[in-house]
């Protein structure tokens, strides 16, 4: 027998705020280069609302019954969360199985995290990243659901300790103190060098929004518990303050674009603004609460849970199907609008035919009603059988997706292959440097003819790069035996400048310095100047331009070309032009080359180095010929 639901005393404005929160997140994920570059703060709005609403419900139940019925509370949470979650996970996993490839990576782990509401911790343990969206992880958005469910599990057990404190004010202050502690802990961890995703995903470091909502619930309980609804006409100042808070949320969502820099400040600011908006909306007689209850916002807000669940898997699957890359590639506008429409449609179906029946009748009641459909008129019987068949197929598809999941993405496999090749090369002695072909003899004898097409072996080349070079290491080692490669993932041009300076100081920098560091962000002219200065006038610098579906890449390549044109001993290896007709040689992320792509990268570098060697040899030959002519004309004193 299912437990009776609590009598609903609806709080005005919360559905409208949910609508705002989910729209911020969805638009941020669909169109990350548009206005809402920090739209992830919509999750913080959800946290504040959840903390406020759940605590309010618990306090109402205690005021009515003298206690909190834990089993009933957790049963209500299960009825609210599980139906839509099960549908999204099973159907999305089945679609991923049909699409195949990188979208299946870690599927078993993702399903486990979704089923146990531990996605945030499981993802962190596996090294997952929210802010680096290159990997097509279709259930990544479930990290926030995991945080909320962990709160739902623990908070009813902790609440009695707060109730031991006398008065609403002390209880609210205690919750505020914990919220401040969570925010300070997040800032401290980041200042101490912790990974930003660990801080973002962590329940301990991202609980400040939930706890702000708890504090609000303690403050408002006395006023709200006496009213079945707080909507109504109220003072103008409430509408002004609430409107400013909402405007502040939109501005916070629009500021930034470099999440690893703006977080956690952006999330803390959004949580405070959301707390103000909730307080004003819930205030008795609030105009603002009534304004947020307009039909369109209320419709979206009521379905916001399903909208949040559905949008991210659809974004990932559509992006991967269209581009073969992860969700950091912006979805084309028409495709994005199609995803938005599909999200709203699926959410409406989920809310009407799945979520509401289970919430009203419980799991057993909903199951009995579904079984009764088999004995109903033919139309309903057909619909029931169709839904049952779809559910069975979805479960089968999920099982198949888990079984077929590869161990790593194609880009990670390419990087790992490069790392293994480097490890093998470093375990064997490298050949020593050889003399420059065509250079003047030690005795100072003149060269009789200018060199034609000199070649350079790898013992004269130092290569410094990022993960693209690392993935290309097997090709470089084969094309340029003895090459010294120093490549690592997520490396910037400033890191390259430091490495060149250190190697030059240690005397290990070779004749040709190859630098491939344009993939991860715009390049700095100062950093390039530092590289050339450290290399000195006796060495050539080869700058490898970049090829990646990133909005900064065209600017990077223009800057590298302009820099090379202004420096006589700098050349560009045109990787972008070389790979453009052969993108099939790249991994699914359209960035990292596989074996054949790495060979093409190596060939591009080899041609650029040989071109630089040809210019060097030609210049040296010309200088030697000039010296010889002067000696012939003016004697040995002309030297």
Coordinates of C-alpha atoms in Angstrom, one line a residue:
X1 CA 0.0 0.0 0.0
X2 CA 1.4 3.4 -0.9
X3 CA 1.7 6.1 1.6
X4 CA -0.6 9.1 1.2
X5 CA 1.1 12.3 -0.1
X6 CA 1.4 15.3 2.0
X7 CA -1.3 17.9 1.4
X8 CA 0.2 20.3 -1.1
X9 CA 0.7 23.9 0.0
X10 CA 2.0 25.3 -3.2
X11 CA 4.7 28.0 -3.0
X12 CA 4.3 30.6 -5.7
X13 CA 7.1 31.3 -8.1
X14 CA 9.2 28.2 -7.7
X15 CA 8.1 26.7 -11.0
X16 CA 9.1 29.9 -12.7
X17 CA 12.5 29.8 -11.1
X18 CA 12.9 26.2 -12.1
X19 CA 12.1 27.2 -15.7
X20 CA 14.7 29.9 -15.6
X21 CA 17.3 27.5 -14.2
X22 CA 16.8 24.8 -16.7
X23 CA 16.7 27.3 -19.6
X24 CA 20.1 28.6 -18.5
X25 CA 21.6 25.2 -18.5
X26 CA 20.0 23.9 -21.7
X27 CA 20.9 27.0 -23.8
X28 CA 24.5 26.9 -22.4
X29 CA 24.9 23.3 -23.5
X30 CA 23.2 23.8 -26.9
X31 CA 24.9 27.1 -27.8
X32 CA 28.0 27.6 -25.6
X33 CA 29.4 30.3 -27.8
X34 CA 26.2 32.4 -27.5
X35 CA 25.3 34.8 -24.7
X36 CA 25.1 32.3 -21.8
X37 CA 28.7 31.3 -21.5
X38 CA 28.4 30.4 -17.8
X39 CA 24.9 29.0 -18.0
X40 CA 25.9 26.1 -15.8
X41 CA 25.0 28.3 -12.9
X42 CA 21.4 27.2 -13.5
X43 CA 22.3 24.1 -11.6
X44 CA 23.0 26.3 -8.5
X45 CA 19.5 27.8 -8.8
X46 CA 18.1 24.2 -8.7
X47 CA 20.2 23.5 -5.6
X48 CA 18.8 26.5 -3.7
X49 CA 15.2 25.6 -4.7
X50 CA 15.7 22.0 -3.7
X51 CA 17.2 22.8 -0.3
X52 CA 14.4 25.3 0.4
X53 CA 11.5 23.1 -0.8
X54 CA 12.7 19.8 0.7
X55 CA 13.3 21.4 4.1
X56 CA 10.0 23.2 4.0
X57 CA 8.2 19.9 3.3
X58 CA 10.0 18.1 6.1
X59 CA 9.2 21.0 8.6
X60 CA 5.5 20.9 7.5
X61 CA 5.3 17.1 8.1
X62 CA 6.9 17.5 11.5
X63 CA 4.5 20.3 12.4
X64 CA 1.6 18.2 11.3
X65 CA 2.5 14.8 12.6
X66 CA 5.1 15.6 15.3
X67 CA 7.8 13.6 13.4
X68 CA 9.3 13.1 10.0
X69 CA 8.3 9.8 8.4
X70 CA 11.6 8.8 6.7
X71 CA 10.2 5.9 4.7
X72 CA 7.4 8.1 3.3
X73 CA 9.8 10.8 2.5
X74 CA 12.3 8.6 0.6
X75 CA 9.4 6.8 -1.1
X76 CA 8.1 10.2 -2.4
X77 CA 11.6 11.0 -3.6
X78 CA 11.8 7.7 -5.4
X79 CA 8.5 8.1 -7.1
X80 CA 9.5 11.6 -8.2
X81 CA 13.0 10.8 -9.5
X82 CA 13.2 7.2 -10.7
X83 CA 10.6 6.8 -13.5
X84 CA 12.0 9.6 -15.7
X85 CA 15.6 8.7 -14.9
X86 CA 15.1 5.0 -15.8
X87 CA 13.5 6.1 -19.1
X88 CA 16.2 8.5 -20.0
X89 CA 19.1 6.2 -19.1
X90 CA 17.7 3.1 -20.9
X91 CA 16.6 4.9 -24.1
X92 CA 19.7 7.1 -24.3
X93 CA 22.0 4.1 -23.8
X94 CA 20.2 2.2 -26.5
X95 CA 20.6 5.1 -28.9
X96 CA 24.3 5.3 -28.0
X97 CA 24.6 1.6 -28.9
X98 CA 23.0 2.3 -32.3
X99 CA 25.4 5.3 -32.9
X100 CA 28.4 3.3 -31.6
X101 CA 32.0 4.5 -31.2
X102 CA 33.1 6.9 -28.5
X103 CA 29.7 7.6 -27.1
X104 CA 29.8 4.1 -25.6
X105 CA 33.0 4.6 -23.6
X106 CA 32.5 3.9 -19.8
X107 CA 28.8 3.1 -20.4
X108 CA 28.7 0.5 -17.7
X109 CA 30.2 2.9 -15.2
X110 CA 27.9 5.7 -16.3
X111 CA 24.8 3.5 -15.9
X112 CA 26.1 2.4 -12.5
X113 CA 26.5 6.0 -11.4
X114 CA 23.0 6.9 -12.6
X115 CA 21.4 3.9 -10.9
X116 CA 23.2 4.5 -7.5
X117 CA 23.0 8.4 -7.5
X118 CA 26.8 8.4 -7.2
X119 CA 27.7 9.7 -10.6
X120 CA 29.7 12.7 -9.3
X121 CA 32.0 10.5 -7.2
X122 CA 32.4 7.7 -9.8
X123 CA 33.2 10.2 -12.5
X124 CA 35.8 11.9 -10.3
X125 CA 37.4 8.6 -9.5
X126 CA 37.7 7.9 -13.2
X127 CA 39.2 11.3 -13.9
X128 CA 36.2 12.7 -15.6
X129 CA 35.9 16.4 -16.3
X130 CA 32.8 18.6 -16.5
X131 CA 34.6 21.6 -17.9
X132 CA 36.5 19.7 -20.6
X133 CA 33.6 18.4 -22.7
X134 CA 35.7 16.8 -25.4
X135 CA 34.6 13.3 -24.4
X136 CA 31.1 12.3 -25.4
X137 CA 29.9 11.2 -21.9
X138 CA 26.1 11.1 -22.4
X139 CA 25.1 11.0 -18.7
X140 CA 27.5 13.7 -17.4
X141 CA 24.6 15.9 -16.4
X142 CA 23.6 13.4 -13.8
X143 CA 26.4 14.6 -11.4
X144 CA 24.0 17.3 -10.1
X145 CA 21.2 14.8 -9.6
X146 CA 23.6 12.6 -7.6
X147 CA 24.5 15.6 -5.3
X148 CA 20.8 16.3 -4.7
X149 CA 19.9 12.7 -4.0
X150 CA 22.8 12.4 -1.5
X151 CA 21.3 15.5 0.2
X152 CA 17.9 13.9 0.2
X153 CA 19.3 10.8 1.8
X154 CA 21.3 12.5 4.5
X155 CA 19.4 15.7 5.3
X156 CA 16.3 14.1 7.0
X157 CA 18.8 12.3 9.3
X158 CA 20.6 15.5 10.2
X159 CA 17.6 17.7 10.5
X160 CA 16.7 16.7 14.1
X161 CA 20.1 18.0 15.2
X162 CA 19.2 21.4 13.9
X163 CA 15.8 21.3 15.5
X164 CA 17.6 20.9 18.9
X165 CA 18.6 24.6 18.4
X166 CA 16.0 27.0 19.9
X167 CA 14.3 29.3 17.4
X168 CA 14.2 29.7 13.6
X169 CA 17.0 32.3 13.7
X170 CA 19.6 30.0 15.3
X171 CA 18.7 27.2 13.0
X172 CA 19.0 29.4 9.9
X173 CA 22.3 30.8 11.1
X174 CA 23.7 27.2 11.6
X175 CA 22.7 26.4 8.0
X176 CA 24.3 29.6 6.8
X177 CA 27.5 28.7 8.6
X178 CA 27.6 25.4 6.9
X179 CA 26.9 27.0 3.5
X180 CA 29.8 29.4 4.1
X181 CA 32.0 26.5 5.2
X182 CA 31.2 24.7 2.0
X183 CA 32.0 27.7 -0.1
X184 CA 35.2 28.4 1.8
X185 CA 36.2 24.8 1.4
X186 CA 35.7 25.0 -2.3
X187 CA 37.9 28.1 -2.6
X188 CA 40.5 26.6 -0.3
X189 CA 40.7 23.4 -2.4
X190 CA 41.1 25.4 -5.6
X191 CA 43.7 27.7 -4.1
X192 CA 45.6 24.5 -3.0
X193 CA 45.7 23.3 -6.6
X194 CA 42.8 20.8 -6.5
X195 CA 41.3 19.8 -9.8
X196 CA 38.4 22.1 -10.6
X197 CA 36.1 19.2 -11.5
X198 CA 36.7 17.6 -8.1
X199 CA 35.5 20.9 -6.5
X200 CA 32.6 21.3 -8.9
X201 CA 31.4 17.7 -8.6
X202 CA 32.0 17.3 -4.9
X203 CA 29.0 17.2 -2.6
X204 CA 31.1 18.7 0.2
X205 CA 32.4 21.6 -2.0
X206 CA 29.2 22.3 -3.9
X207 CA 26.6 22.1 -1.0
X208 CA 26.4 25.8 -0.4
X209 CA 23.4 26.3 -2.6
X210 CA 21.4 23.5 -0.9
X211 CA 22.3 24.9 2.5
X212 CA 21.3 28.4 1.6
X213 CA 17.9 26.9 0.6
X214 CA 17.8 25.2 4.0
X215 CA 18.5 28.4 5.8
X216 CA 15.6 30.1 3.9
X217 CA 13.2 27.3 4.8
X218 CA 14.0 27.8 8.5
X219 CA 13.4 31.5 8.2
X220 CA 10.1 31.2 6.3
X221 CA 8.6 28.1 8.0
X222 CA 6.5 30.1 10.5
X223 CA 5.0 32.3 7.8
X224 CA 4.5 29.8 5.1
X225 CA 3.2 26.9 7.2
X226 CA 0.0 29.0 7.9
X227 CA -0.8 29.5 4.2
X228 CA -1.9 27.1 1.5
X229 CA -0.6 29.6 -1.1
X230 CA 1.5 32.7 -0.7
X231 CA 0.7 34.0 -4.2
X232 CA -1.1 37.3 -4.4
X233 CA -0.8 41.0 -4.8
X234 CA 2.0 42.6 -2.7
X235 CA 4.3 45.5 -2.4
X236 CA 6.2 46.9 -5.4
X237 CA 9.6 46.6 -3.8
X238 CA 9.3 42.8 -3.8
X239 CA 8.8 42.8 -7.6
X240 CA 11.7 45.2 -8.0
X241 CA 14.1 43.2 -5.8
X242 CA 13.0 39.9 -7.4
X243 CA 13.4 41.3 -10.9
X244 CA 16.9 42.5 -10.1
X245 CA 17.8 39.1 -8.7
X246 CA 16.6 37.4 -11.9
X247 CA 18.5 39.9 -14.0
X248 CA 21.6 39.3 -11.9
X249 CA 21.3 35.5 -12.5
X250 CA 21.2 36.1 -16.3
X251 CA 24.2 38.4 -16.1
X252 CA 26.1 35.9 -14.0
X253 CA 25.2 33.2 -16.6
X254 CA 26.5 35.5 -19.4
X255 CA 29.8 36.5 -17.8
X256 CA 32.8 34.3 -18.4
X257 CA 33.2 31.5 -20.8
X258 CA 36.4 30.2 -19.0
X259 CA 34.6 28.1 -16.4
X260 CA 37.7 27.0 -14.7
X261 CA 38.4 30.7 -13.9
X262 CA 34.9 31.9 -12.9
X263 CA 34.0 28.9 -10.7
X264 CA 33.3 28.9 -7.8
X265 CA 32.7 32.6 -7.7
X266 CA 30.0 32.4 -10.4
X267 CA 28.2 29.5 -8.6
X268 CA 28.4 31.3 -5.2
X269 CA 27.0 34.5 -6.7
X270 CA 24.2 32.6 -8.5
X271 CA 23.3 30.8 -5.3
X272 CA 23.0 34.1 -3.4
X273 CA 20.9 35.6 -6.2
X274 CA 18.7 32.6 -6.3
X275 CA 18.2 32.7 -2.6
X276 CA 17.0 36.3 -2.9
X277 CA 14.7 35.4 -5.8
X278 CA 13.2 32.4 -3.8
X279 CA 12.8 34.6 -0.7
X280 CA 11.0 37.3 -2.6
X281 CA 8.8 34.9 -4.5
X282 CA 7.8 33.0 -1.4
X283 CA 7.1 36.1 0.6
X284 CA 3.4 36.4 1.5
X285 CA 1.6 38.6 -0.9
X286 CA 4.4 38.7 -3.4
X287 CA 3.8 40.2 -6.8
X288 CA 7.0 38.6 -8.0
X289 CA 5.8 35.1 -7.1
X290 CA 2.6 35.7 -9.1
X291 CA 4.6 37.0 -12.1
X292 CA 6.7 33.9 -12.1
X293 CA 3.6 31.8 -12.2
X294 CA 2.7 32.8 -15.7
X295 CA 1.6 29.8 -17.7
X296 CA 4.6 29.3 -20.1
X297 CA 7.1 29.4 -17.2
X298 CA 5.0 27.2 -15.0
X299 CA 4.7 24.7 -17.8
X300 CA 8.5 24.5 -18.3
X301 CA 9.1 24.5 -14.6
X302 CA 6.8 21.6 -13.9
X303 CA 8.7 19.6 -16.6
X304 CA 12.1 21.0 -15.7
X305 CA 13.4 17.7 -14.2
X306 CA 12.7 15.7 -17.4
X307 CA 14.0 18.6 -19.6
X308 CA 17.2 18.6 -17.6
X309 CA 17.6 14.8 -17.9
X310 CA 16.8 14.6 -21.6
X311 CA 18.7 17.5 -23.1
X312 CA 22.3 16.5 -22.5
X313 CA 22.1 12.9 -23.9
X314 CA 20.4 14.3 -27.0
X315 CA 23.1 17.1 -27.3
X316 CA 25.9 14.5 -27.2
X317 CA 24.3 12.0 -29.5
X318 CA 23.3 14.6 -32.1
X319 CA 26.7 16.3 -32.0
X320 CA 28.5 13.0 -32.3
X321 CA 26.3 11.8 -35.2
X322 CA 26.8 15.1 -37.1
X323 CA 30.4 15.8 -36.4
X324 CA 32.0 12.6 -34.9
X325 CA 33.2 14.8 -32.1
X326 CA 32.3 15.5 -28.4
X327 CA 29.8 18.1 -27.2
X328 CA 32.5 20.8 -27.0
X329 CA 31.7 21.3 -30.7
X330 CA 28.8 23.7 -31.0
X331 CA 25.7 22.1 -32.4
X332 CA 24.6 23.7 -35.7
X333 CA 21.7 26.1 -35.0
X334 CA 19.1 24.0 -36.8
X335 CA 20.3 20.8 -35.1
X336 CA 20.3 22.7 -31.8
X337 CA 16.7 23.8 -32.3
X338 CA 15.7 20.3 -33.2
X339 CA 17.3 19.0 -30.0
X340 CA 15.4 21.6 -28.1
X341 CA 12.2 20.6 -29.7
X342 CA 12.8 16.9 -29.1
X343 CA 13.7 17.6 -25.5
X344 CA 10.5 19.5 -24.8
X345 CA 8.4 16.8 -26.6
X346 CA 10.0 13.9 -24.7
X347 CA 9.7 15.8 -21.4
X348 CA 6.0 16.5 -22.0
X349 CA 5.4 12.8 -22.7
X350 CA 7.4 11.7 -19.7
X351 CA 5.6 14.1 -17.4
X352 CA 2.1 13.2 -18.6
X353 CA 2.4 9.4 -19.1
X354 CA 5.2 8.4 -16.7
X355 CA 6.0 10.8 -14.0
X356 CA 2.5 11.9 -13.0
X357 CA 0.9 8.4 -12.9
X358 CA 3.7 7.1 -10.6
X359 CA 3.5 10.2 -8.3
X360 CA -0.2 9.9 -8.0
X361 CA -0.6 6.2 -7.7
X362 CA 2.8 4.9 -6.6
X363 CA 4.8 2.2 -8.4
X364 CA 2.3 -0.5 -7.6
X365 CA -0.7 1.5 -8.5
X366 CA 0.9 2.6 -11.8
X367 CA 1.8 -1.0 -12.5
X368 CA -1.8 -2.1 -11.9
X369 CA -3.1 0.6 -14.1
X370 CA -0.7 -0.5 -16.8
X371 CA -1.8 -4.1 -16.6
X372 CA -5.4 -3.1 -16.8
X373 CA -4.6 -1.6 -20.2
X374 CA -4.1 -5.1 -21.5
X375 CA -7.8 -5.8 -20.8
X376 CA -9.1 -2.5 -22.2
X377 CA -10.4 -1.5 -25.6
X378 CA -8.2 -2.4 -28.6
X379 CA -6.7 1.1 -28.9
X380 CA -5.5 1.3 -25.3
X381 CA -4.4 -2.4 -25.4
X382 CA -2.2 -1.6 -28.5
X383 CA -0.7 1.4 -26.8
X384 CA 0.1 -0.6 -23.7
X385 CA 1.8 -3.4 -25.7
X386 CA 3.8 -0.8 -27.7
X387 CA 5.0 0.9 -24.5
X388 CA 5.9 -2.5 -23.0
X389 CA 7.8 -3.6 -26.1
X390 CA 9.7 -0.3 -26.2
X391 CA 10.7 -0.8 -22.5
X392 CA 11.9 -4.3 -23.2
X393 CA 13.9 -3.1 -26.3
X394 CA 15.4 -0.2 -24.3
X395 CA 16.5 -2.6 -21.5
X396 CA 18.1 -4.9 -24.1
X397 CA 19.7 -1.9 -25.8
X398 CA 21.2 -0.8 -22.5
X399 CA 22.6 -4.2 -21.8
X400 CA 24.1 -4.3 -25.3
X401 CA 25.6 -0.8 -24.9
X402 CA 27.3 -1.8 -21.7
X403 CA 28.6 -5.0 -23.2
X404 CA 29.9 -3.2 -26.3
X405 CA 31.5 -0.2 -24.5
X406 CA 35.2 0.3 -25.5
X407 CA 37.7 0.9 -22.7
X408 CA 38.7 4.4 -24.0
X409 CA 37.9 7.0 -26.7
X410 CA 39.7 6.9 -30.0
X411 CA 41.5 10.2 -29.1
X412 CA 42.7 8.7 -25.8
X413 CA 43.8 5.6 -27.6
X414 CA 45.9 7.7 -30.0
X415 CA 47.5 9.7 -27.1
X416 CA 48.2 6.5 -25.2
X417 CA 49.8 4.9 -28.3
X418 CA 52.1 8.0 -28.6
X419 CA 53.0 7.8 -24.9
X420 CA 53.9 4.2 -25.2
X421 CA 56.0 4.8 -28.3
X422 CA 57.9 7.6 -26.4
X423 CA 58.5 5.3 -23.4
X424 CA 60.0 2.6 -25.7
X425 CA 62.2 5.2 -27.4
X426 CA 63.5 6.5 -24.1
X427 CA 64.4 3.1 -23.0
X428 CA 67.0 2.8 -25.8
X429 CA 70.0 5.2 -26.3
X430 CA 69.4 7.9 -28.8
X431 CA 72.1 8.6 -31.5
X432 CA 74.3 11.6 -31.0
X433 CA 74.0 14.8 -33.0
X434 CA 75.4 14.8 -36.5
X435 CA 77.0 17.6 -38.4
X436 CA 74.9 19.8 -40.5
X437 CA 74.9 18.5 -44.1
X438 CA 76.7 21.0 -46.4
X439 CA 78.3 22.9 -43.6
X440 CA 81.9 24.3 -43.9
X441 CA 84.6 21.8 -43.2
X442 CA 86.6 22.2 -39.9
X443 CA 89.6 23.4 -42.0
X444 CA 87.6 26.2 -43.3
X445 CA 87.6 25.0 -46.9
X446 CA 85.1 26.5 -49.2
X447 CA 82.0 24.6 -50.4
X448 CA 82.0 24.2 -54.1
X449 CA 78.3 24.2 -54.7
X450 CA 75.1 25.2 -52.9
X451 CA 73.2 22.3 -51.4
X452 CA 70.2 21.0 -53.3
X453 CA 67.7 19.2 -50.9
X454 CA 69.5 18.5 -47.6
X455 CA 67.9 16.1 -45.1
X456 CA 67.9 16.3 -41.3
X457 CA 67.9 13.4 -39.0
X458 CA 66.1 13.5 -35.7
X459 CA 69.3 13.8 -33.6
X460 CA 69.3 17.5 -34.4
X461 CA 65.6 18.2 -33.6
X462 CA 64.0 19.1 -30.3
X463 CA 60.2 18.8 -30.4
X464 CA 57.9 20.4 -27.8
X465 CA 54.2 20.0 -28.0
X466 CA 50.8 19.1 -26.6
X467 CA 48.6 16.1 -27.0
X468 CA 48.5 16.3 -30.8
X469 CA 52.3 15.9 -30.9
X470 CA 52.0 13.2 -28.3
X471 CA 49.6 11.3 -30.5
X472 CA 51.9 11.8 -33.5
X473 CA 55.0 10.5 -31.6
X474 CA 55.2 7.1 -33.4
X475 CA 55.2 8.9 -36.8
X476 CA 57.8 11.4 -35.6
X477 CA 60.1 8.7 -34.3
X478 CA 59.9 6.9 -37.5
X479 CA 60.4 9.9 -39.8
X480 CA 63.1 11.5 -37.7
X481 CA 65.0 8.8 -35.8
X482 CA 66.6 10.1 -32.7
X483 CA 64.2 13.1 -32.3
X484 CA 63.8 14.4 -28.8
X485 CA 60.1 14.7 -28.0
X486 CA 58.7 16.5 -25.0
X487 CA 54.9 16.4 -25.3
X488 CA 52.0 16.4 -22.8
X489 CA 48.3 16.9 -22.8
X490 CA 46.7 20.4 -22.2
X491 CA 50.0 22.2 -22.6
X492 CA 50.0 25.9 -23.4
X493 CA 52.6 28.0 -25.4
X494 CA 53.9 29.5 -22.1
X495 CA 54.8 26.0 -20.9
X496 CA 56.7 25.6 -24.2
X497 CA 58.6 28.8 -23.6
X498 CA 59.7 27.6 -20.1
X499 CA 60.8 24.2 -21.5
X500 CA 62.8 25.8 -24.3
X501 CA 64.5 28.1 -21.8
X502 CA 65.3 25.2 -19.4
X503 CA 66.8 23.1 -22.2
X504 CA 68.8 25.9 -23.7
X505 CA 70.3 26.6 -20.2
X506 CA 71.1 22.9 -19.8
X507 CA 72.7 22.7 -23.2
X508 CA 70.3 20.0 -24.4
X509 CA 68.5 22.1 -27.0
X510 CA 69.2 21.0 -30.5
X511 CA 69.6 22.8 -33.8
X512 CA 65.9 22.7 -34.8
X513 CA 63.3 23.5 -32.2
X514 CA 59.8 22.3 -33.3
X515 CA 56.9 23.8 -31.2
X516 CA 53.3 22.5 -31.6
X517 CA 51.3 24.3 -28.9
X518 CA 48.4 26.0 -30.6
X519 CA 45.5 23.6 -29.9
X520 CA 44.6 24.5 -26.4
X521 CA 44.0 28.2 -26.7
X522 CA 45.2 31.5 -28.3
X523 CA 49.0 31.9 -28.6
X524 CA 50.9 34.8 -27.0
X525 CA 53.4 36.8 -29.0
X526 CA 55.4 37.3 -25.8
X527 CA 55.6 33.6 -25.3
X528 CA 56.7 33.1 -28.9
X529 CA 59.4 35.8 -28.5
X530 CA 60.6 34.1 -25.4
X531 CA 60.9 30.8 -27.3
X532 CA 62.9 32.5 -30.1
X533 CA 65.1 34.4 -27.7
X534 CA 65.9 31.2 -25.7
X535 CA 66.7 29.3 -28.9
X536 CA 69.2 32.0 -29.9
X537 CA 70.5 33.1 -33.3
X538 CA 72.1 29.8 -34.1
X539 CA 68.9 27.7 -34.1
X540 CA 65.8 27.6 -36.2
X541 CA 62.3 27.5 -34.7
X542 CA 59.6 25.6 -36.4
X543 CA 56.0 26.5 -35.3
X544 CA 53.4 23.9 -36.1
X545 CA 50.0 25.4 -36.6
X546 CA 46.8 23.9 -35.3
X547 CA 43.9 22.0 -36.7
X548 CA 40.9 21.5 -34.4
X549 CA 37.2 22.4 -34.3
X550 CA 37.8 25.3 -31.9
X551 CA 36.8 28.9 -32.4
X552 CA 40.3 30.2 -31.6
X553 CA 42.2 28.1 -34.2
X554 CA 41.9 30.5 -37.1
X555 CA 43.4 33.3 -34.9
X556 CA 46.1 31.0 -33.7
X557 CA 47.2 30.1 -37.3
X558 CA 47.1 33.7 -38.4
X559 CA 49.3 34.8 -35.4
X560 CA 51.8 32.0 -36.1
X561 CA 52.1 32.9 -39.7
X562 CA 52.5 36.6 -39.0
X563 CA 55.2 35.8 -36.3
X564 CA 57.1 33.6 -38.7
X565 CA 57.0 36.2 -41.4
X566 CA 58.6 38.8 -39.0
X567 CA 61.4 36.5 -37.9
X568 CA 64.0 35.2 -40.4
X569 CA 64.9 32.0 -38.4
X570 CA 61.2 31.0 -37.8
X571 CA 59.2 28.8 -40.1
X572 CA 55.7 27.3 -40.0
X573 CA 54.8 23.6 -40.5
X574 CA 51.4 23.8 -42.0
X575 CA 49.6 21.0 -40.2
X576 CA 46.2 22.6 -40.8
X577 CA 46.6 22.5 -44.6
X578 CA 48.1 19.0 -44.6
X579 CA 45.2 17.4 -42.6
X580 CA 42.3 19.4 -44.1
X581 CA 41.7 16.9 -46.9
X582 CA 42.3 13.9 -44.7
X583 CA 40.2 14.4 -41.6
X584 CA 39.3 10.7 -41.7
X585 CA 42.8 10.2 -40.3
X586 CA 41.8 11.9 -37.0
X587 CA 40.1 10.4 -34.0
X588 CA 36.5 11.1 -33.3
X589 CA 37.3 14.4 -31.6
X590 CA 38.6 15.7 -34.9
X591 CA 41.8 16.8 -33.1
X592 CA 44.2 13.9 -32.4
X593 CA 45.7 11.9 -35.3
X594 CA 45.7 8.2 -35.4
X595 CA 48.6 6.2 -36.8
X596 CA 48.3 7.4 -40.4
X597 CA 47.4 10.9 -39.3
X598 CA 50.5 10.9 -37.1
X599 CA 52.6 9.9 -40.0
X600 CA 51.2 12.8 -42.0
X601 CA 52.0 15.1 -39.0
X602 CA 55.5 13.8 -38.9
X603 CA 55.9 14.4 -42.7
X604 CA 54.7 17.9 -42.4
X605 CA 57.2 18.6 -39.6
X606 CA 60.0 16.9 -41.6
X607 CA 59.3 19.1 -44.7
X608 CA 59.4 22.2 -42.6
X609 CA 62.7 21.2 -40.9
X610 CA 64.2 20.3 -44.2
X611 CA 63.1 23.7 -45.7
X612 CA 64.8 25.4 -42.7
X613 CA 67.9 23.3 -43.2
X614 CA 68.0 24.2 -46.9
X615 CA 67.8 28.0 -46.0
X616 CA 70.5 27.5 -43.4
X617 CA 72.8 25.7 -45.7
X618 CA 72.1 28.2 -48.5
X619 CA 72.9 31.1 -46.2
X620 CA 76.1 29.4 -45.0
X621 CA 77.1 28.6 -48.6
X622 CA 76.5 32.2 -49.7
X623 CA 78.5 33.5 -46.7
X624 CA 81.3 31.1 -47.5
X625 CA 81.4 32.0 -51.2
X626 CA 81.4 35.7 -50.2
X627 CA 84.4 35.1 -47.9
X628 CA 86.2 33.2 -50.6
X629 CA 85.7 36.0 -53.1
X630 CA 86.9 38.6 -50.7
X631 CA 90.0 36.5 -50.0
X632 CA 90.7 36.1 -53.7
X633 CA 90.4 39.9 -54.2
X634 CA 92.1 41.3 -51.1
X635 CA 94.1 38.4 -49.7
X636 CA 93.9 36.6 -46.4
X637 CA 93.5 39.9 -44.5
X638 CA 90.0 40.2 -45.8
X639 CA 88.9 37.5 -43.4

